[in-house]
Amino acid sequence: MAQTPSFTAPSPEPLPDLAIKTRGLAKTYRGRKVVEALRGIDLDIPRGAIVGLLGPNGAGKSTFINILAGLVIKSGGEVGIWNFDIDRDGRQARSAIGVVPQEINIDAFFTPRELLEFQAGLYGVPPAERRTDEILAAMHLSALADRPSRSLSGGMRRRVLVGKAMVHSPPILVLDEPTAGVDVELRQQLWDHIRALNRAGVTVMLTTHYLEEAQQLCDSIAIIHHGELVAHDSTEQLIQRLDRKELTLLLAEDLAAPPAELAAFDCRLRPPRRLSIRYRPSEAGIEEILAAVHQAGLVIADLTTEEGDLEDIFLALTSGTEPAA
């Protein structure tokens, strides 16, 4: 098993409580049409967390990331990266973060080894301190290290991008759609490695359109919509805000219509024997529903429950139908 690369935090002791901190972060693009890409974003990312930054296309996620990376100049507000202000301490702030862009932008004529070496040189990493072989092994690229990048698949090139972001051992790693176009096996390998980095102390922020993936990986979720932060909470608490569950009963006998004893609940009968009951856990418990089912004289052959997931809460928050907190 490949060794997980270590990292060296560029900040002095003690380590900061927050890896990333923004206050009133704003960005306005001015041209023929004025576009407010970010509108006063206040966001705290704790050190050591895995945080998902989600939002529809055009919500402002890439602008947010590009400001962190120093590629876009903010219009207003404050940004701190590892306790470094990006205006006053731009060099230190950029050294504390590694960004994996959404676009695969590597030189097709360079090998993975050359690309990592060149990137390390740009960050001023002395040759004796470079970890090129270690990173190549961690990215499962050792056997391909000296092949021209043009011969690599899309998934392999994306792993090269992750490796490039790690050459200066940043304590913060930002991944913009890192698994786009990557097959299932490579995606699992990548996330296994990201989890290992996180266990070693690296703070991870990621954007992804695979919401199930974000739900499984992230400690907390921040959702941006129309340039505004509409939610930021632990993944569990965010899903609980939906306050929606569904109980499906497979009955032992055919049923023509939902019985009167269940009139207080949102019932749907899928003839002849499947009865679905939607309810809000904050208003009714499953014991109350089963008691009403028993009172109606129904015999249950099997049952399943289904609760809302991150996709449900995402759609609710970005479609103007936000559930009550």
XYZ file of C-alpha atoms in Angstrom:
325
model
C 0.000 0.000 0.000
C 1.353 3.399 -0.968
C 2.550 5.612 1.845
C 0.508 8.743 2.504
C 2.640 11.848 1.959
C 3.203 13.905 5.053
C 2.713 17.655 5.160
C 4.469 20.499 6.905
C 2.324 23.367 8.099
C 3.977 26.635 7.072
C 2.569 28.543 10.050
C 4.200 28.845 13.482
C 2.824 27.141 16.578
C 0.171 27.083 17.821
C -1.779 25.764 14.862
C -4.824 27.852 13.933
C -8.303 26.702 14.887
C -9.578 27.768 11.468
C -7.918 26.684 8.239
C -9.969 29.149 6.173
C -11.897 32.193 7.358
C -13.826 34.659 5.207
C -15.759 37.714 6.300
C -17.961 39.672 3.903
C -16.201 38.138 0.905
C -17.529 39.720 -2.277
C -16.673 39.619 -5.951
C -18.287 41.685 -8.681
C -17.410 41.253 -12.333
C -17.930 44.467 -14.280
C -18.399 44.568 -18.022
C -21.357 45.035 -20.279
C -23.275 43.342 -17.501
C -22.478 43.610 -13.799
C -22.379 40.184 -12.156
C -22.221 39.770 -8.384
C -20.518 36.385 -8.168
C -20.122 36.483 -4.376
C -22.216 38.520 -1.973
C -20.780 38.874 1.511
C -19.690 35.301 2.263
C -18.920 34.590 5.941
C -17.460 31.100 6.203
C -15.310 29.320 8.794
C -13.548 26.062 7.861
C -12.108 24.325 10.952
C -8.611 22.906 10.802
C -8.675 19.172 10.048
C -12.181 19.080 8.568
C -13.461 17.728 5.260
C -15.940 20.302 3.979
C -18.115 20.157 0.897
C -18.705 23.410 -1.006
C -21.841 22.816 -3.053
C -24.070 24.855 -5.323
C -25.656 24.904 -8.774
C -23.615 25.841 -11.834
C -22.798 29.536 -11.697
C -23.435 29.791 -7.956
C -19.963 31.229 -7.238
C -18.049 28.136 -6.090
C -15.195 28.467 -8.599
C -14.889 32.195 -7.911
C -14.580 31.427 -4.203
C -11.863 28.844 -4.840
C -9.985 31.064 -7.290
C -9.880 33.866 -4.716
C -8.368 31.460 -2.196
C -5.801 30.388 -4.798
C -4.866 33.978 -5.629
C -6.143 33.702 -9.202
C -9.042 36.151 -8.762
C -8.908 39.467 -6.903
C -11.787 39.918 -4.483
C -13.936 43.046 -4.604
C -14.436 43.254 -0.864
C -14.221 41.488 2.454
C -11.453 39.596 4.205
C -9.903 36.177 3.641
C -7.584 34.336 6.008
C -5.808 31.124 5.041
C -4.016 29.361 7.897
C -4.040 32.683 9.802
C -2.489 34.534 6.838
C -4.407 37.430 5.329
C -4.380 37.056 1.538
C -3.790 40.798 1.083
C -1.038 41.358 3.652
C 0.585 37.899 3.527
C -0.238 36.688 0.042
C 2.861 34.523 -0.417
C 2.392 32.694 2.892
C -1.325 32.265 2.280
C -0.723 30.697 -1.140
C 1.938 28.401 0.293
C -0.598 27.052 2.801
C -3.050 25.842 0.167
C -2.977 23.381 -2.712
C -5.694 23.659 -5.352
C -6.762 20.918 -7.750
C -8.602 22.696 -10.591
C -11.602 21.314 -12.414
C -9.922 21.670 -15.808
C -7.139 19.240 -16.733
C -4.464 21.801 -17.543
C -1.181 19.911 -17.744
C 1.445 20.038 -20.486
C 0.920 16.929 -22.592
C 4.631 16.666 -23.478
C 5.898 16.513 -19.887
C 5.978 13.335 -17.840
C 4.249 13.158 -14.431
C 7.664 13.216 -12.764
C 8.715 16.327 -14.664
C 5.419 18.053 -13.916
C 5.758 17.454 -10.186
C 9.409 18.509 -10.174
C 8.597 21.695 -12.085
C 5.720 22.523 -9.724
C 7.957 21.973 -6.694
C 10.488 24.361 -8.219
C 7.815 27.034 -8.652
C 7.077 26.806 -4.924
C 10.759 27.009 -4.065
C 11.030 23.496 -2.645
C 14.748 22.589 -2.561
C 15.639 19.455 -4.570
C 16.737 17.621 -1.430
C 13.313 18.192 0.171
C 11.150 17.187 -2.767
C 8.862 14.159 -2.370
C 8.196 13.414 -6.023
C 8.556 9.634 -5.799
C 6.485 9.512 -2.617
C 3.643 11.479 -4.205
C 3.758 9.457 -7.437
C 3.446 6.264 -5.391
C 0.547 7.662 -3.379
C -1.254 8.589 -6.617
C -0.581 5.126 -8.106
C 1.491 6.734 -10.842
C 4.934 5.227 -10.211
C 4.753 2.900 -13.228
C 3.707 5.832 -15.409
C 6.057 8.432 -13.960
C 8.253 8.757 -17.067
C 5.605 8.478 -19.772
C 4.489 11.630 -21.628
C 1.262 12.912 -20.105
C -0.441 12.831 -23.493
C -0.436 9.025 -23.236
C -2.312 9.039 -19.900
C -6.061 8.617 -19.518
C -8.242 11.408 -18.168
C -8.397 9.791 -14.745
C -4.617 9.440 -14.596
C -4.133 13.072 -15.577
C -6.502 14.106 -12.814
C -4.351 12.176 -10.328
C -1.339 14.113 -11.653
C -3.207 17.332 -10.811
C -3.748 16.123 -7.254
C -0.062 15.291 -7.017
C 0.898 18.764 -8.270
C -1.236 20.355 -5.556
C 0.671 18.404 -2.896
C 4.282 19.081 -3.863
C 4.748 21.910 -1.337
C 3.094 19.955 1.507
C 0.173 22.343 2.069
C -1.966 21.883 5.187
C -5.069 22.754 3.119
C -6.164 20.936 -0.040
C -8.973 22.302 -2.227
C -10.430 20.031 -4.897
C -12.731 21.437 -7.584
C -14.764 18.545 -9.075
C -11.830 16.114 -8.601
C -13.715 12.993 -9.738
C -15.335 14.397 -12.890
C -14.766 11.861 -15.660
C -13.061 9.378 -13.319
C -14.243 5.774 -13.250
C -15.615 4.182 -10.092
C -12.429 2.328 -9.118
C -10.164 5.353 -9.520
C -12.683 7.529 -7.680
C -12.584 5.147 -4.723
C -8.776 5.112 -4.757
C -8.692 8.903 -4.817
C -11.085 9.253 -1.891
C -9.213 6.614 0.116
C -6.096 8.717 -0.319
C -7.889 11.962 0.550
C -9.210 10.356 3.750
C -5.669 9.265 4.605
C -4.381 12.806 4.078
C -7.162 14.122 6.273
C -6.263 11.650 9.033
C -2.715 13.000 8.787
C -4.039 16.488 9.501
C -4.756 17.999 6.077
C -7.893 20.138 5.846
C -9.904 19.312 2.725
C -12.446 21.416 0.870
C -14.128 19.944 -2.195
C -16.751 20.803 -4.724
C -18.641 18.004 -6.426
C -21.866 17.365 -8.287
C -21.916 13.825 -6.868
C -24.009 14.677 -3.808
C -23.997 11.122 -2.500
C -20.213 11.311 -2.537
C -20.244 14.553 -0.549
C -22.678 13.073 1.976
C -20.375 10.124 2.603
C -17.118 12.098 2.772
C -17.803 15.463 4.349
C -18.002 16.446 8.008
C -19.937 19.555 7.045
C -21.538 21.095 3.969
C -21.622 24.712 2.794
C -24.117 25.562 0.054
C -23.761 28.656 -2.130
C -26.644 29.901 -4.270
C -26.654 33.094 -6.359
C -23.396 34.127 -4.692
C -24.768 33.835 -1.160
C -24.107 31.286 1.562
C -27.540 29.731 2.134
C -26.457 26.949 4.501
C -23.438 25.728 6.448
C -23.839 22.962 8.987
C -22.699 19.473 9.807
C -23.833 16.988 7.180
C -26.047 15.198 9.688
C -27.711 18.376 10.966
C -28.248 19.668 7.449
C -30.093 16.517 6.395
C -32.175 16.562 9.567
C -33.457 20.005 8.593
C -35.440 18.317 5.840
C -37.635 16.641 8.516
C -39.042 14.090 6.106
C -39.273 10.302 6.191
C -41.240 7.658 4.364
C -42.419 4.323 5.755
C -43.343 1.675 3.175
C -45.377 -1.334 4.284
C -45.767 -4.576 2.383
C -49.080 -5.957 3.602
C -50.023 -9.595 4.034
C -53.357 -9.078 2.257
C -54.682 -6.984 -0.621
C -55.940 -3.501 0.220
C -58.476 -1.499 -1.823
C -57.858 1.895 -0.169
C -55.986 3.363 2.808
C -58.041 2.765 5.968
C -59.704 5.600 7.870
C -57.400 5.016 10.856
C -54.519 6.390 8.731
C -56.366 9.475 7.491
C -54.155 11.737 9.625
C -51.080 10.660 7.633
C -49.968 11.214 4.029
C -50.672 7.746 2.627
C -50.262 6.387 -0.883
C -51.457 2.941 -1.868
C -49.657 1.099 -4.634
C -52.100 -1.747 -5.254
C -52.541 -4.324 -4.192
C -50.377 -4.530 -1.061
C -47.821 -1.719 -0.864
C -48.698 1.235 1.367
C -46.359 4.257 1.674
C -46.729 6.732 4.525
C -44.862 10.049 4.478
C -44.406 11.857 7.792
C -42.350 14.458 9.648
C -40.320 12.955 12.515
C -40.747 16.230 14.427
C -44.539 15.765 14.369
C -45.092 12.000 14.487
C -43.047 8.981 15.510
C -42.956 5.636 13.791
C -44.518 4.063 16.897
C -47.609 6.263 16.427
C -47.913 5.219 12.787
C -47.522 1.512 13.534
C -50.112 1.798 16.296
C -52.578 3.247 13.769
C -51.727 0.451 11.330
C -52.416 -2.130 14.040
C -55.676 -0.389 14.957
C -56.741 -0.625 11.303
C -56.221 -4.388 11.456
C -53.510 -4.467 8.801
C -50.968 -7.302 8.908
C -47.423 -6.307 7.900
C -45.368 -8.767 5.865
C -42.353 -6.431 5.553
C -41.441 -2.780 5.977
C -38.739 -0.310 4.925
C -37.980 3.277 5.871
C -36.392 5.984 3.756
C -35.283 9.405 4.877
C -34.222 12.515 3.008
C -30.663 12.790 1.782
C -28.279 15.562 0.807
C -29.777 15.773 -2.674
C -33.201 16.519 -1.194
C -31.931 19.305 1.063
C -29.771 20.712 -1.750
C -32.760 20.948 -4.081
C -34.900 22.469 -1.342
C -32.331 25.157 -0.529
C -31.580 26.069 -4.139
C -35.147 26.059 -5.440
C -36.595 28.556 -3.012
C -38.439 25.952 -0.927
C -36.090 25.845 2.035
C -37.308 23.615 4.867
C -37.683 25.025 8.305
C -34.538 24.947 10.393
